mmCIF file of C-alpha atoms in Angstrom:
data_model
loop_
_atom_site.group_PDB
_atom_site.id
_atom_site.type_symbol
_atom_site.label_atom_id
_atom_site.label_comp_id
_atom_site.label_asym_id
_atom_site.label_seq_id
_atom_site.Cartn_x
_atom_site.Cartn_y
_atom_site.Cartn_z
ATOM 1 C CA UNK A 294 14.182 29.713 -56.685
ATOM 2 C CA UNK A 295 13.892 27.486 -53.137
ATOM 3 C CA UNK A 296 12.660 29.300 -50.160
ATOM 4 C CA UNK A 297 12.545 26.891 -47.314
ATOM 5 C CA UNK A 298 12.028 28.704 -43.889
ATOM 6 C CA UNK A 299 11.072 26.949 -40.447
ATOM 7 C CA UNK A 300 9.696 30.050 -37.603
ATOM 8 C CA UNK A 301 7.747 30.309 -34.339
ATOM 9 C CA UNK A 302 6.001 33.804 -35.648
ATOM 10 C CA UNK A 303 2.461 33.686 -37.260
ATOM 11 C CA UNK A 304 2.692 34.192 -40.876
ATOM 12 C CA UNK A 305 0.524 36.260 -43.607
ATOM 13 C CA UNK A 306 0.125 33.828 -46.569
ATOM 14 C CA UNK A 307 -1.500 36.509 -48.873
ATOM 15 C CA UNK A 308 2.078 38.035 -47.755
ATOM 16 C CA UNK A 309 3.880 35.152 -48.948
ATOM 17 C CA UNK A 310 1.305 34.321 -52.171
ATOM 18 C CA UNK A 311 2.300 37.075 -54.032
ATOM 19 C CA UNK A 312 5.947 37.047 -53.005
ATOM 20 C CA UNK A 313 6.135 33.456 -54.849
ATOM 21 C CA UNK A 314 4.725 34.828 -57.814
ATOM 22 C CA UNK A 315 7.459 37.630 -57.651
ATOM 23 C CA UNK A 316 6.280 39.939 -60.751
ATOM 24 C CA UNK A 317 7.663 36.832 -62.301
ATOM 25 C CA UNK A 318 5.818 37.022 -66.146
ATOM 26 C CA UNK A 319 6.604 33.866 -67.310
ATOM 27 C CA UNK A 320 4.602 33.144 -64.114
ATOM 28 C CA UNK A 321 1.003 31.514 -65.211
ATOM 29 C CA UNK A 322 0.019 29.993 -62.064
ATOM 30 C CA UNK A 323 0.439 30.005 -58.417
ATOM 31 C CA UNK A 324 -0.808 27.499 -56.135
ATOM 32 C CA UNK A 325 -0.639 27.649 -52.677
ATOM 33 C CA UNK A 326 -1.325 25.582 -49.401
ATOM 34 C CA UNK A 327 -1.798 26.714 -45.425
ATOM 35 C CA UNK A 328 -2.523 24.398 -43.584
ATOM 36 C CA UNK A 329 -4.007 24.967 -39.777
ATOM 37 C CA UNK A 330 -4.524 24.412 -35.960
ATOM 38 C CA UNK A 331 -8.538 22.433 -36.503
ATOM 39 C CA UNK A 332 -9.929 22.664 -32.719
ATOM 40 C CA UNK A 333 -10.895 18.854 -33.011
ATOM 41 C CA UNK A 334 -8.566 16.214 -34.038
ATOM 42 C CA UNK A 335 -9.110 12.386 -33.237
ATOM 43 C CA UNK A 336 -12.170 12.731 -31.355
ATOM 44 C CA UNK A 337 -10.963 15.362 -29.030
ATOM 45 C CA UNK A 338 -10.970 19.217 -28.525
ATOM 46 C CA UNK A 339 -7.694 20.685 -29.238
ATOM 47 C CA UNK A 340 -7.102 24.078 -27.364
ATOM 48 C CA UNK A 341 -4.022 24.325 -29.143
ATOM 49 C CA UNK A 342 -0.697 22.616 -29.702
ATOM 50 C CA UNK A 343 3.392 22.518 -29.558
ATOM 51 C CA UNK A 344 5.100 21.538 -32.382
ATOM 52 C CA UNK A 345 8.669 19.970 -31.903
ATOM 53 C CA UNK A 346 11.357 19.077 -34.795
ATOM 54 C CA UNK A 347 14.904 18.287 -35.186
ATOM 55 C CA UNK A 348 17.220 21.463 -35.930
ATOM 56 C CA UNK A 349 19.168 21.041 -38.958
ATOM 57 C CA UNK A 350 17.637 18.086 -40.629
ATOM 58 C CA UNK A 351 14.311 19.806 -40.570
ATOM 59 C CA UNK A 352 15.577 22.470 -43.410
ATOM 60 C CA UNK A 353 17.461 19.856 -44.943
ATOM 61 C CA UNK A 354 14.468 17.710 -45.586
ATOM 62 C CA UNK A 355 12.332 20.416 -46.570
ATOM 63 C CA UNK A 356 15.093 21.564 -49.476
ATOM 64 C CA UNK A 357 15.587 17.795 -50.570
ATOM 65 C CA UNK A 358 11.707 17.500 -50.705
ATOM 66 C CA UNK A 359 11.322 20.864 -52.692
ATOM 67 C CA UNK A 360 14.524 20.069 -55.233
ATOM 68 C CA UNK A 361 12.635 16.674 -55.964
ATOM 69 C CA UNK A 362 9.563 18.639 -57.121
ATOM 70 C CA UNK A 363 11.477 20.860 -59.293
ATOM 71 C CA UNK A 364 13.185 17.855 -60.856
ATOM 72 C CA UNK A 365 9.447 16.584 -61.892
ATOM 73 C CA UNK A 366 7.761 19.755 -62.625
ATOM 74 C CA UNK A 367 9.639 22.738 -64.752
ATOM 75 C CA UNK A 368 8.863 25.647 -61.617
ATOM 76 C CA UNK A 369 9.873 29.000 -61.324
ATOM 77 C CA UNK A 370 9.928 28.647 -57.623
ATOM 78 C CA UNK A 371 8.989 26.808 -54.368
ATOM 79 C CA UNK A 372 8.594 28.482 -50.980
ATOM 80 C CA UNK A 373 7.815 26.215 -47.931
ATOM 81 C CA UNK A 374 7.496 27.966 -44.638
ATOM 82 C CA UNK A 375 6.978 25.700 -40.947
ATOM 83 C CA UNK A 376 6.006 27.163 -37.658
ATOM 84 C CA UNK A 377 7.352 25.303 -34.999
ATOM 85 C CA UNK A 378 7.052 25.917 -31.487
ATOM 86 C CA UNK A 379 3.633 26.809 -29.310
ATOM 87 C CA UNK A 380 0.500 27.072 -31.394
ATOM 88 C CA UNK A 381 -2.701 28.307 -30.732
ATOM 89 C CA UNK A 382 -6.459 27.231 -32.498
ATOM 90 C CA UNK A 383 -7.371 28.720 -35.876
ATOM 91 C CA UNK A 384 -3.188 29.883 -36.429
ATOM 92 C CA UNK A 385 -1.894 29.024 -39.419
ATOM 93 C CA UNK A 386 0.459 25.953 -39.064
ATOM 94 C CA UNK A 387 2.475 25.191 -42.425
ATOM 95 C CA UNK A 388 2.556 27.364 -46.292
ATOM 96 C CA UNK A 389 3.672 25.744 -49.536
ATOM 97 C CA UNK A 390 3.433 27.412 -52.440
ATOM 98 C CA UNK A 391 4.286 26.492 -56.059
ATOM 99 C CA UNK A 392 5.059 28.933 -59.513
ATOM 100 C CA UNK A 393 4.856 27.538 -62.593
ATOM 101 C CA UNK A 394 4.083 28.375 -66.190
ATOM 102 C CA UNK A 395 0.944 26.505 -66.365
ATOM 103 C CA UNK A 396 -1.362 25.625 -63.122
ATOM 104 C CA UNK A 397 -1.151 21.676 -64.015
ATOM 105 C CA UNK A 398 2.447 21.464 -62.383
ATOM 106 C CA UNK A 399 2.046 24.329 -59.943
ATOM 107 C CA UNK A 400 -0.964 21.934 -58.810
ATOM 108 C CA UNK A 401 0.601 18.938 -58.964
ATOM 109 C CA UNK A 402 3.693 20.069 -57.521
ATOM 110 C CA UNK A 403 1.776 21.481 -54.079
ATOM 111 C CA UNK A 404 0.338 18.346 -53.450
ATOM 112 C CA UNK A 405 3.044 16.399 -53.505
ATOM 113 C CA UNK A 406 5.145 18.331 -51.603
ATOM 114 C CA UNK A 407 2.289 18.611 -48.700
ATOM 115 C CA UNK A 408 2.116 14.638 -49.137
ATOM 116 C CA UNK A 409 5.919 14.425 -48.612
ATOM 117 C CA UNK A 410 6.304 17.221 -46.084
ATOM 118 C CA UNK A 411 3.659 15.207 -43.562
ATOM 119 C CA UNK A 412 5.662 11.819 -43.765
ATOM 120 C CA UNK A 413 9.487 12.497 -44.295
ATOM 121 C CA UNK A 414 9.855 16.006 -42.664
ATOM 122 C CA UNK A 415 11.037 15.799 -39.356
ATOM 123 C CA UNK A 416 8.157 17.735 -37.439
ATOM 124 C CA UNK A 417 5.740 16.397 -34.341
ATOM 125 C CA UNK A 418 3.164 17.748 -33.105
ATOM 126 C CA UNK A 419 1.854 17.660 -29.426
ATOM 127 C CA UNK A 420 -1.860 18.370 -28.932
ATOM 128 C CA UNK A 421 -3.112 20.456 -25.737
ATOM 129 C CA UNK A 422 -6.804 19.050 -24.437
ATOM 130 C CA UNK A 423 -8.509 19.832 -21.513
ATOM 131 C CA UNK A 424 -7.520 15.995 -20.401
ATOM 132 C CA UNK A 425 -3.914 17.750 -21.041
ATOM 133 C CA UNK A 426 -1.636 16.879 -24.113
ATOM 134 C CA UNK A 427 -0.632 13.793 -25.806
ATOM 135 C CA UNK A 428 1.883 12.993 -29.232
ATOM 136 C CA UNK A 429 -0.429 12.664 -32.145
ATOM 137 C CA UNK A 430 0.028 8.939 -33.787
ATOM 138 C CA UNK A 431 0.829 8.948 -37.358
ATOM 139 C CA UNK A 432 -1.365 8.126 -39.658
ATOM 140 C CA UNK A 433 -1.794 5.378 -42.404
ATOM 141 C CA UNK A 434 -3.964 7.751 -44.740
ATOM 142 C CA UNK A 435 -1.154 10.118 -44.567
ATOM 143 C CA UNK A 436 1.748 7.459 -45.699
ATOM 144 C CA UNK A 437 -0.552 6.043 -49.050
ATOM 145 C CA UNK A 438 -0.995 10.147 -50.087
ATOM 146 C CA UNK A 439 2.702 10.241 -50.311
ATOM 147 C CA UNK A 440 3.339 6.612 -51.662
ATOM 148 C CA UNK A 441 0.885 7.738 -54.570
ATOM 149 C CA UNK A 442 3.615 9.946 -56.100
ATOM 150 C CA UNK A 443 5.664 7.121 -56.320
ATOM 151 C CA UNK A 444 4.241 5.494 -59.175
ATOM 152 C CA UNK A 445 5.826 6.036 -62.326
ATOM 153 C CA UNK A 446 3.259 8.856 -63.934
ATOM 154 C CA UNK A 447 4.862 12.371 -63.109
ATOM 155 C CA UNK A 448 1.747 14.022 -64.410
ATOM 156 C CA UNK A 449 -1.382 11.942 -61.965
ATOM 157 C CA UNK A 450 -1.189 10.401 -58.612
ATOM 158 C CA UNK B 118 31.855 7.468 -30.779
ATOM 159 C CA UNK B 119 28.101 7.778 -32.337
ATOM 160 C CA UNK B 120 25.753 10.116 -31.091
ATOM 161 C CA UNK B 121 22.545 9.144 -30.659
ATOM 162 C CA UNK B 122 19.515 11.581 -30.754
ATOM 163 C CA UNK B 123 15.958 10.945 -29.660
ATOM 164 C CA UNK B 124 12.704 13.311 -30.769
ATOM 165 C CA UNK B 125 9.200 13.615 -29.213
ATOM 166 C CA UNK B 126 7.960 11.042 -27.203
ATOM 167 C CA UNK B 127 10.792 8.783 -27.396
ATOM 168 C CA UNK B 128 13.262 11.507 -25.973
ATOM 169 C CA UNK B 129 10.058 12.152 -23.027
ATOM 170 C CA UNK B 130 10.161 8.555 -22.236
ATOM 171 C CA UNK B 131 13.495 8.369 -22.102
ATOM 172 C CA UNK B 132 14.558 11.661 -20.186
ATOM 173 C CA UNK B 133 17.094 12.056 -22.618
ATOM 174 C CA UNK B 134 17.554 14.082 -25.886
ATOM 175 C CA UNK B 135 20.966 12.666 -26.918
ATOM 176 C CA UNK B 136 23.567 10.474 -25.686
ATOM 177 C CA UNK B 137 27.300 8.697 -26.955
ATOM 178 C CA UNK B 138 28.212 4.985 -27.564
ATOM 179 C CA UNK B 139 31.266 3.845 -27.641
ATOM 180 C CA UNK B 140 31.304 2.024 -31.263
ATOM 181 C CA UNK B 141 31.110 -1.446 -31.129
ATOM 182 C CA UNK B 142 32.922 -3.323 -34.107
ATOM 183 C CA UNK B 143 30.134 -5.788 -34.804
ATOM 184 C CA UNK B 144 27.093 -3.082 -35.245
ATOM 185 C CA UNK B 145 26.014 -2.571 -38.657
ATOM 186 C CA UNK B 146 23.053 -0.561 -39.092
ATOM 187 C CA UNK B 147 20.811 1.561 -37.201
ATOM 188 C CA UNK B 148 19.089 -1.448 -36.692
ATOM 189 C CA UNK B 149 21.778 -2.669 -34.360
ATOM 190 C CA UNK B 150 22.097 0.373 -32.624
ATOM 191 C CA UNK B 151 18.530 0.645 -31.734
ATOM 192 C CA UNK B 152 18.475 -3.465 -30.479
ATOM 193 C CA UNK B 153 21.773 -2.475 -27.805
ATOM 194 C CA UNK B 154 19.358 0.208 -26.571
ATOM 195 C CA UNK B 155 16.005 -2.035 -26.394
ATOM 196 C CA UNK B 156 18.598 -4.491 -24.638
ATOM 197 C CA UNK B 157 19.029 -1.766 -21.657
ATOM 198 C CA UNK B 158 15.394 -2.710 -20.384
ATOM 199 C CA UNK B 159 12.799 -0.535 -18.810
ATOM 200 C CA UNK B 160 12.056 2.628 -20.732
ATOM 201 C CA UNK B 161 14.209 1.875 -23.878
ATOM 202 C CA UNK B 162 11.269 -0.673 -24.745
ATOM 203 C CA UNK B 163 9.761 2.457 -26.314
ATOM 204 C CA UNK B 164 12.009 1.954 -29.234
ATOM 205 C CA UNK B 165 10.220 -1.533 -29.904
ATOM 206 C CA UNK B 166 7.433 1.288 -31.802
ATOM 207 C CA UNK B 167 6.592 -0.487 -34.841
ATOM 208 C CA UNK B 168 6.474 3.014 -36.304
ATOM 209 C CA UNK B 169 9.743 4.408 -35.352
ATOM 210 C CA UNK B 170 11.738 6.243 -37.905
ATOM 211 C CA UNK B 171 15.816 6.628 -37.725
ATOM 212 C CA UNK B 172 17.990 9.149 -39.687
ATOM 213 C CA UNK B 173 21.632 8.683 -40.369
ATOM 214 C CA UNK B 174 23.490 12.240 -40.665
ATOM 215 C CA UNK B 175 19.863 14.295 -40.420
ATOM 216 C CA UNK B 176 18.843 11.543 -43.903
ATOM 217 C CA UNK B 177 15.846 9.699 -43.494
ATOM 218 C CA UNK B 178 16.936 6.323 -43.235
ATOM 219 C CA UNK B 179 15.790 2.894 -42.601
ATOM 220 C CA UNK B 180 16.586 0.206 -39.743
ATOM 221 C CA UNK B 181 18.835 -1.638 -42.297
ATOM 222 C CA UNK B 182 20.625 1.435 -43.537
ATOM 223 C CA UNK B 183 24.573 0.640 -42.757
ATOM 224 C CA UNK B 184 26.265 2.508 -39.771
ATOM 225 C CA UNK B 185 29.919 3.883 -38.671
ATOM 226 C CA UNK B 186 31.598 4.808 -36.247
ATOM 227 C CA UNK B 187 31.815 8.701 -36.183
ATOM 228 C CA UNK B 188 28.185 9.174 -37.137
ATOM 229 C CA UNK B 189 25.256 10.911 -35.481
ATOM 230 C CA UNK B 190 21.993 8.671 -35.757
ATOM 231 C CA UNK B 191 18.224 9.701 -34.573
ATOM 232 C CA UNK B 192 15.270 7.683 -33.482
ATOM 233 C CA UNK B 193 12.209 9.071 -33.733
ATOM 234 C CA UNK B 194 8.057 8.107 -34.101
ATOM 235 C CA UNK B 195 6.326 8.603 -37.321
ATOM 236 C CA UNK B 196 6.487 12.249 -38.021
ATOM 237 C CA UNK B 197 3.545 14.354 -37.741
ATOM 238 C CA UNK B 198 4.396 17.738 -39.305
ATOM 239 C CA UNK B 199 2.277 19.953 -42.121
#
């Protein structure tokens, strides 16, 4: 099962943890990822931020990304959940979460969909700073995390 | 007809989210489209971002990636989500 859901409300990922695992028994492992607003990014302090995408492709991306997992890693299901809209500090930002038998794929699987999520999913975010806000630049550690899962291995970055 | 749609900083720059060409027989790719823009001058430099990323149909796409009339094509800077 794909659950792919983009939303301006908060979210509880204990909530969302156990509703990937689903009673599921052949369920072994569960891993998930939330990701956050940090209060210092880049060398300045972040009082919060505004997160824009593009309607429509944003889901799209997010399903294509999560149906290329599940074609490298036998999992019971996938659930990837992205605020959008105003944030403030310390609120969660992003949840994916991955169900497999054994905790090998369900890790394996999380990481690369964080890795792809941050460079082909069509999200930007706009920091707020007491200087005001600014577009924060892509970055070049982000892009070799995701090229890493291109090499042949299924298994290992 | 193509729509064109702009995200972020490029569509702040540009006071513009979207906007319609009238197709052109000798574009090819997205590549194409995006040099008739740079073309216009002034703020439509900002597509000259080494970084910029296109989609063709809401797909991830590159600069080479063919084009048609009919379609609905996106410039945007490197993404920045998760």
């Amino acid at each position: 099962m794909i659950s792919i859901q983009v939303q301006t409300a908060p979210f509880d990922s204990g909530q969302l943890t156990a509703a990937v695992h689903g009673g599921n028994l052949a369920v072994g492992a569960v891993v998930s990822f939330t990701g956050y607003v940090r209060d210092f990014n880049q060398q300045k302090q972040v009082h919060g931020m505004f997160l824009e995408h593009f309607p429509g492709m944003t889901e799209k991306s997010l399903e294509q990304i999560a149906h290329e997992a599940r074609q490298r890693w036998p999992l019971q299901s996938v659930q990837i959940l992205h605020r959008v809209g105003e944030l403030e500090q310390g609120e969660p930002i992003v949840f994916v979460a991955t169900a497999s038998a054994h905790r090998e794929d369900a890790f394996n699987a999380c990481a690369f969909i964080m890795d792809y999520l941050k460079t082909r999913a069509p999200f930007w975010k706009k920091e707020q700073t007491a200087a005001g806000s600014h577009w924060v630049d892509g970055r070049a550690s982000d892009q070799a995390a995701a090229t890493r899962w291109q090499q042949d291995s299924k298994d290992s970055p | 007809m193509i729509k064109v749609l702009f995200f972020a900083r490029y569509k702040e720059v540009l006071k513009q989210e979207q906007l319609q060409l009238q197709w052109q027989a000798q574009w090819q790719t997205l590549g194409d489209i995006r040099a008739h823009l740079v073309q216009q001058g002034g703020p439509w430099s900002v597509l000259e971002d080494p970084g910029i990323m296109c989609a063709r149909n809401q797909d991830m796409c590159r600069l080479d990636t063919a084009v048609q009339d009919g379609d609905e094509v996106a410039f945007f800077p490197t993404v920045t989500g998760g």
